[in-house]
Tab-separated table of C-alpha atoms in Angstrom:
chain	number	residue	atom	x	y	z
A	1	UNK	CA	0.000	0.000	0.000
A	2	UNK	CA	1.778	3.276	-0.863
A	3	UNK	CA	1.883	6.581	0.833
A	4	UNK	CA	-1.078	8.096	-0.787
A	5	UNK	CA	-3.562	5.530	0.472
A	6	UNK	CA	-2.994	6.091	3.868
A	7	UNK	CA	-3.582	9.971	3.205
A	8	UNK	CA	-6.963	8.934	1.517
A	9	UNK	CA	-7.281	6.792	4.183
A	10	UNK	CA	-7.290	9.866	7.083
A	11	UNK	CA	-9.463	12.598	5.016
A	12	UNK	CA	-12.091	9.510	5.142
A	13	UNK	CA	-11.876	9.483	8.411
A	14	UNK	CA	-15.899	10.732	9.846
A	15	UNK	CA	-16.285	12.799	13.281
A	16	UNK	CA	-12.404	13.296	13.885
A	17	UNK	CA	-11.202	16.450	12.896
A	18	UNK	CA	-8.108	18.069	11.383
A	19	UNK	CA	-7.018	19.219	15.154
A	20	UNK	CA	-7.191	15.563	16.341
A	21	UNK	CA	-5.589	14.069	13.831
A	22	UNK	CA	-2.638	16.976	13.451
A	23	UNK	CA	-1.811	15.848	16.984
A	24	UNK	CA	-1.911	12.214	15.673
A	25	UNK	CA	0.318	13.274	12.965
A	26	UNK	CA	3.086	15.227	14.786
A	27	UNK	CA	2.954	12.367	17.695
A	28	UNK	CA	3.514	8.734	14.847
A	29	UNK	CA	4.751	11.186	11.953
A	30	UNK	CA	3.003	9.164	9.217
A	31	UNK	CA	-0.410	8.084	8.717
A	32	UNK	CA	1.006	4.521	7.872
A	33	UNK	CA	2.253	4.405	11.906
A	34	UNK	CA	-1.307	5.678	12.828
A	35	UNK	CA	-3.403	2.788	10.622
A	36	UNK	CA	-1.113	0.476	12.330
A	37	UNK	CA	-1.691	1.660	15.845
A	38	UNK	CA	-3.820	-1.304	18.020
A	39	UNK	CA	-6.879	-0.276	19.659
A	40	UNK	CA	-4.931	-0.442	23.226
A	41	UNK	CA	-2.098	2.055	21.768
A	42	UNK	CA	-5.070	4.604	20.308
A	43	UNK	CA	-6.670	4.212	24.111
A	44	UNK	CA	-3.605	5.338	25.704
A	45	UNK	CA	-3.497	8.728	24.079
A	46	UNK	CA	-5.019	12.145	24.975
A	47	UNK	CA	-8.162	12.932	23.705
A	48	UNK	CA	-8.785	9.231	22.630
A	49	UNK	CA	-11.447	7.813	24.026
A	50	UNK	CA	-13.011	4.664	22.462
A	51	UNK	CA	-15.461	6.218	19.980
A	52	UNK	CA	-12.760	7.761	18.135
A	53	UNK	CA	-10.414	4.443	18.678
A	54	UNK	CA	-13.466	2.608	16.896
A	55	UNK	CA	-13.303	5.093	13.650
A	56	UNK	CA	-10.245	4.916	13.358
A	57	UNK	CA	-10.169	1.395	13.679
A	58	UNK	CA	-13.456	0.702	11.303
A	59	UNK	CA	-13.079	-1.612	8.501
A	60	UNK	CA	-15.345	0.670	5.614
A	61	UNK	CA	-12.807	3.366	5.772
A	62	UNK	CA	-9.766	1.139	5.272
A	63	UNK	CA	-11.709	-0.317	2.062
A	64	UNK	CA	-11.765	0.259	-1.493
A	65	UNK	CA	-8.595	2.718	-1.503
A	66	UNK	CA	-6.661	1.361	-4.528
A	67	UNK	CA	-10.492	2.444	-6.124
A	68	UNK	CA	-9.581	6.056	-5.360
A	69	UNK	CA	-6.118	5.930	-6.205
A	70	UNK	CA	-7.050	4.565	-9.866
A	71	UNK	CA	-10.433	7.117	-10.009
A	72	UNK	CA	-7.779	10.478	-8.962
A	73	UNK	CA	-4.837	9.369	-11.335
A	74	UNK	CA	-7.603	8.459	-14.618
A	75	UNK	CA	-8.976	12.398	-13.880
A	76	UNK	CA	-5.653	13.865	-13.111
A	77	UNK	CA	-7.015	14.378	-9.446
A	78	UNK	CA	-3.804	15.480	-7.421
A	79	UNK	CA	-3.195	15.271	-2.946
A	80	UNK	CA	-1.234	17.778	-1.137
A	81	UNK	CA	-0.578	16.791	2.340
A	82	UNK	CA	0.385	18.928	5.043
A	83	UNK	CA	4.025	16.955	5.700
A	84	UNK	CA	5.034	18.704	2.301
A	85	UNK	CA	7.442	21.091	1.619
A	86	UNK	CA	5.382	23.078	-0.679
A	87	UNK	CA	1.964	22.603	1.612
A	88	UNK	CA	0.593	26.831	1.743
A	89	UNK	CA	2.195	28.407	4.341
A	90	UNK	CA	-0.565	30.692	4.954
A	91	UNK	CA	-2.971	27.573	5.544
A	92	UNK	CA	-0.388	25.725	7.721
A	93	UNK	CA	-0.376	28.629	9.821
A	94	UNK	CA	-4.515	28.898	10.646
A	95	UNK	CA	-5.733	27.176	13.667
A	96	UNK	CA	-7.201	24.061	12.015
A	97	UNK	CA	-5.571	23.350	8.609
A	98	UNK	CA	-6.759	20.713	6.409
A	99	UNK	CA	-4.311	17.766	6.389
A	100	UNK	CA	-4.543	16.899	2.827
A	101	UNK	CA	-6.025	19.077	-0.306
A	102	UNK	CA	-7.093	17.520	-3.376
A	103	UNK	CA	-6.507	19.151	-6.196
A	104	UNK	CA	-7.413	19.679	-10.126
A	105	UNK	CA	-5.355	22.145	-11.822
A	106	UNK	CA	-2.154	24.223	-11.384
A	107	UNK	CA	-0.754	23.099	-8.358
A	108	UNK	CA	1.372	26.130	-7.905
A	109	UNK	CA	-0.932	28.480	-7.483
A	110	UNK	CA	-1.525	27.989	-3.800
A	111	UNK	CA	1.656	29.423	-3.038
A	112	UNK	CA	0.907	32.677	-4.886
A	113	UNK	CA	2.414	35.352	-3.282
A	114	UNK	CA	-1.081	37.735	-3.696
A	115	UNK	CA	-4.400	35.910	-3.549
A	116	UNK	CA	-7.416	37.775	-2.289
A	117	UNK	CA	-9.982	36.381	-1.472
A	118	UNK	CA	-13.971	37.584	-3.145
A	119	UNK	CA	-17.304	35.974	-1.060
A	120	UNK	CA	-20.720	37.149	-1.081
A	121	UNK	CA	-24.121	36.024	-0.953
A	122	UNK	CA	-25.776	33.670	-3.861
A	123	UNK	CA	-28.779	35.503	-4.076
A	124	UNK	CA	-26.910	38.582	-5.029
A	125	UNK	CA	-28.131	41.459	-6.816
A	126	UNK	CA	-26.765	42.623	-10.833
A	127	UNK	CA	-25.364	45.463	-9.091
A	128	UNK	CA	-23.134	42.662	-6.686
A	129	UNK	CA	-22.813	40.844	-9.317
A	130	UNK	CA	-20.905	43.204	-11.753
A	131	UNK	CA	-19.326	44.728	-8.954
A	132	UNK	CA	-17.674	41.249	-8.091
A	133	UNK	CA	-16.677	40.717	-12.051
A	134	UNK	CA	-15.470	44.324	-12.097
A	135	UNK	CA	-13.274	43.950	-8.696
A	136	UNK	CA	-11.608	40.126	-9.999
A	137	UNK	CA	-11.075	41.301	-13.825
A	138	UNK	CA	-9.306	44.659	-12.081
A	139	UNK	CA	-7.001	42.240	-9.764
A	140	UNK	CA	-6.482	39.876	-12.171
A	141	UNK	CA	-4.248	42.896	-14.371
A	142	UNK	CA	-2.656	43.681	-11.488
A	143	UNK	CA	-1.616	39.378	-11.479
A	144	UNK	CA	-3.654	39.045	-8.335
A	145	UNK	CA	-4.995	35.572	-8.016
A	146	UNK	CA	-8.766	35.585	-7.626
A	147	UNK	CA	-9.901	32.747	-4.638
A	148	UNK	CA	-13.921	31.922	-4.137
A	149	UNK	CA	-15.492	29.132	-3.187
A	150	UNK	CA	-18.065	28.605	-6.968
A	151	UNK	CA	-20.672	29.240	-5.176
A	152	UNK	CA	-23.869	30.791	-7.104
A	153	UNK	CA	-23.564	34.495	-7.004
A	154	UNK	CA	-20.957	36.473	-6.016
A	155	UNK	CA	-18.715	33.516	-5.945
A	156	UNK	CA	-19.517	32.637	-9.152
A	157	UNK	CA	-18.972	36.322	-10.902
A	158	UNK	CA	-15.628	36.585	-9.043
A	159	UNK	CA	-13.832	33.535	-10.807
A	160	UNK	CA	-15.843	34.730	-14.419
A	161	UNK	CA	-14.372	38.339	-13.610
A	162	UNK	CA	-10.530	36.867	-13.430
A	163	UNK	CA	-11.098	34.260	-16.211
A	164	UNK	CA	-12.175	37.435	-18.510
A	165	UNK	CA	-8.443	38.453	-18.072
A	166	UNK	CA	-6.946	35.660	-18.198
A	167	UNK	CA	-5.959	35.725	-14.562
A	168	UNK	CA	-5.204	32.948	-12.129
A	169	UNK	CA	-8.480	31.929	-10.121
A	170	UNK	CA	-9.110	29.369	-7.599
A	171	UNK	CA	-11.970	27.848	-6.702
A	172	UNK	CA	-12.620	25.817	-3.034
A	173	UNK	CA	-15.569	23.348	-2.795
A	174	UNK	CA	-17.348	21.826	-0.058
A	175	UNK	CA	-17.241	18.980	-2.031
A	176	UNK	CA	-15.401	16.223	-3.522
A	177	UNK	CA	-13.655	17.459	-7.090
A	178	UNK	CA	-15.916	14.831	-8.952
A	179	UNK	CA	-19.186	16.379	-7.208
A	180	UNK	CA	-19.721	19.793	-9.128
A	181	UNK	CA	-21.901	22.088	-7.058
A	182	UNK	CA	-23.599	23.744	-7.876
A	183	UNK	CA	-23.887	21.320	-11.009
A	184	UNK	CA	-24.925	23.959	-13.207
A	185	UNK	CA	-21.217	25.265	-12.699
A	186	UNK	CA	-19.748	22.268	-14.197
A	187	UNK	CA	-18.853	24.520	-17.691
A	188	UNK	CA	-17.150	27.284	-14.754
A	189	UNK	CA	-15.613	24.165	-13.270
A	190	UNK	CA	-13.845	22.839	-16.501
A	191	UNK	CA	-12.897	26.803	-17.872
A	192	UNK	CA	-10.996	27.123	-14.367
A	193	UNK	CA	-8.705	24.060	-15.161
A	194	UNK	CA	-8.700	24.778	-18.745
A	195	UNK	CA	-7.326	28.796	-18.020
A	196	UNK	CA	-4.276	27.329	-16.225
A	197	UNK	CA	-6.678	27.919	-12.775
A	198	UNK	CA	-6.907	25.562	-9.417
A	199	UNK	CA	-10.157	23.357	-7.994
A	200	UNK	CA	-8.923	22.613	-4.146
A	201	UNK	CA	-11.090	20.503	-1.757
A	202	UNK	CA	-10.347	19.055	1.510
A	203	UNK	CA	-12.769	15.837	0.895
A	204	UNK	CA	-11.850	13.015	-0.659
A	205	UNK	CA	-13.592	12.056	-4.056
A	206	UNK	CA	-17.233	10.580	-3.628
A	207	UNK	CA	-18.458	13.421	-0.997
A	208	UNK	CA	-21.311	15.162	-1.981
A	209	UNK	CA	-21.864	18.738	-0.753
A	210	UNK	CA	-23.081	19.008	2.485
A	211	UNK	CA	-24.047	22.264	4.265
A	212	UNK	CA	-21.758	21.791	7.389
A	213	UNK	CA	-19.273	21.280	5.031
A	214	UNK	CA	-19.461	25.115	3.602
A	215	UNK	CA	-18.176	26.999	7.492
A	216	UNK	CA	-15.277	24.479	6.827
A	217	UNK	CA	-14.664	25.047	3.215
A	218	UNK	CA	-14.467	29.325	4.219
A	219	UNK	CA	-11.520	28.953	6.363
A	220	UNK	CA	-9.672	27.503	3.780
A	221	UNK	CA	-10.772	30.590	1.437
A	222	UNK	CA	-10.063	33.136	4.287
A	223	UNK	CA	-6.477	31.287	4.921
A	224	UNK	CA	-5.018	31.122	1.507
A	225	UNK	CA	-5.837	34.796	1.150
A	226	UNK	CA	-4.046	37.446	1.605
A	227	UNK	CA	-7.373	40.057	2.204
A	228	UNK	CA	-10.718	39.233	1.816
A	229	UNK	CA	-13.032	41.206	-0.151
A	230	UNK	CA	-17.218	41.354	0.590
A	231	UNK	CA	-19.251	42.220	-2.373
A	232	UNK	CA	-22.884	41.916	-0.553
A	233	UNK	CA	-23.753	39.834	2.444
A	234	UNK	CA	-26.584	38.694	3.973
A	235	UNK	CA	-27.616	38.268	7.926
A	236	UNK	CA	-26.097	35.468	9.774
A	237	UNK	CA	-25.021	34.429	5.679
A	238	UNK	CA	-21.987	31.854	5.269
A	239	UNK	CA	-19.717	34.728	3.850
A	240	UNK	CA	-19.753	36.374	7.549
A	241	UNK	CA	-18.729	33.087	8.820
A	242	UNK	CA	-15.668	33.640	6.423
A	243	UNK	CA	-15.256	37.119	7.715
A	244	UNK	CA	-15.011	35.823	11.078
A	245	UNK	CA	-12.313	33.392	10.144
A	246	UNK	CA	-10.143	36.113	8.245
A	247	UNK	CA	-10.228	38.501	11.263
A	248	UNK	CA	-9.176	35.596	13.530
A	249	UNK	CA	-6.397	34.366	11.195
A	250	UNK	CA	-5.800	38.578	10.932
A	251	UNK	CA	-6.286	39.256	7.357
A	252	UNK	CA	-7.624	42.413	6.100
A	253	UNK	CA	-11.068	42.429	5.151
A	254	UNK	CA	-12.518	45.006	2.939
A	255	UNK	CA	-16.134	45.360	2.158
A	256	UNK	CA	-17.982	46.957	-1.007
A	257	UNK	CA	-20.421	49.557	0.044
A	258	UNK	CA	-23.974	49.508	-1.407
């Protein structure tokens, strides 16, 4: 079993979270010493107890993994894991980085030197909407890389607004990279790739996009950035959730005024 199985093996992993298994990681070093940890040896350490020894133990994640490995390298579907050399230093640095990223695209791009960041609501107005295009296309001369999350909306116009200069863009999902969402940005999905742009996820092929999975997909937005720019927001809206994260991780945040 090589060294990328194990890796697909951990971002499986259900109900133990990047923290946990960071502490794993710096404590056995590889995630080949943690699958071969005993029940008795997960018991004995700190913040362990036995529902957690159980997942980590259970059979259905530990199954199928060569499938994955054949699915990512057919669809040029590529794994950065946080032991790299090249993993972003800006994300390594936030309080809960993602131990691997899946990737489609140019690799490179999430060490960019300037990346801001462009979230708003989906249900945005033209107004937002052009706005968003209008800020991205404007970075993008400037060889600003444009990061969003594809996302209906403002999301949406930002990575259309860099593509329309031929700028770098990268788009974060809250999804696997073989579960377009929404689907209807499929065509958005493939010009990204095609434009020399980036598709990152932190879940493994085969997850479909999940609500709770959004708060987690924005702090990986918010972390690659440099500053965060918000076109229009709503009340208690996922993009404020976002905000929150930048100000904690202490990015600038600038906001487009109505």
């Amino acid at each position: 079993m090589n060294d990328k199985k194990y890796w697909i093996w951990l971002s499986r992993l259900e109900g133990i979270g990047p923290i946990k298994i960071k502490q794993l990681l710096e404590s056995y070093k590889t995630p080949e010493t943690i699958w071969k940890l005993k029940k008795e040896e997960l018991l004995k350490i700190k913040g362990i107890g036995e529902k957690i020894a159980n997942q980590i133990l259970n059979k259905k994640y530990r199954s199928n993994l060569e499938q994955y490995v054949e699915y990512m390298e057919k669809y040029q579907i590529g794994i950065i894991t946080i032991l790299e050399k090249d993993y972003p230093k800006k994300l390594k640095n936030i309080y809960d980085p993602p131990i691997v990223l899946y990737y489609k695209g140019n690799r490179k791009l999430v060490s960019s030197n300037k990346i801001i960041g462009i979230v708003g609501c989906r249900n945005c107005s033209i107004y937002g909407e052009e706005v968003s295009k209008k800020f991205a296309q404007d970075l993008a001369k400037e060889e600003v890389c444009i990061i969003s999350g594809m996302a209906k909306g403002i999301d949406s116009a930002a990575h259309i607004g860099a593509l329309r200069e031929k700028g770098k863009t990268i788009a974060v999902l809250g999804s696997g990279l073989d579960r377009v969402y929404p689907s209807e940005n499929i065509k958005l999905y493939n010009e990204i790739i095609k434009n020399g742009g980036l598709i990152l996820s932190e879940y493994v092929i085969g997850t479909n996009a999940n609500r709770m999975n959004f708060p987690a997909r924005n702090r990986i937005i918010s972390g690659l950035s440099d500053g965060l720019l918000v076109v229009e927001a709503k009340e208690k809206s996922g993009t404020l959730i976002t905000v929150d994260f930048a100000l904690e991780q202490g990015k600038d945040v600038f906001v487009v005024p109505r």
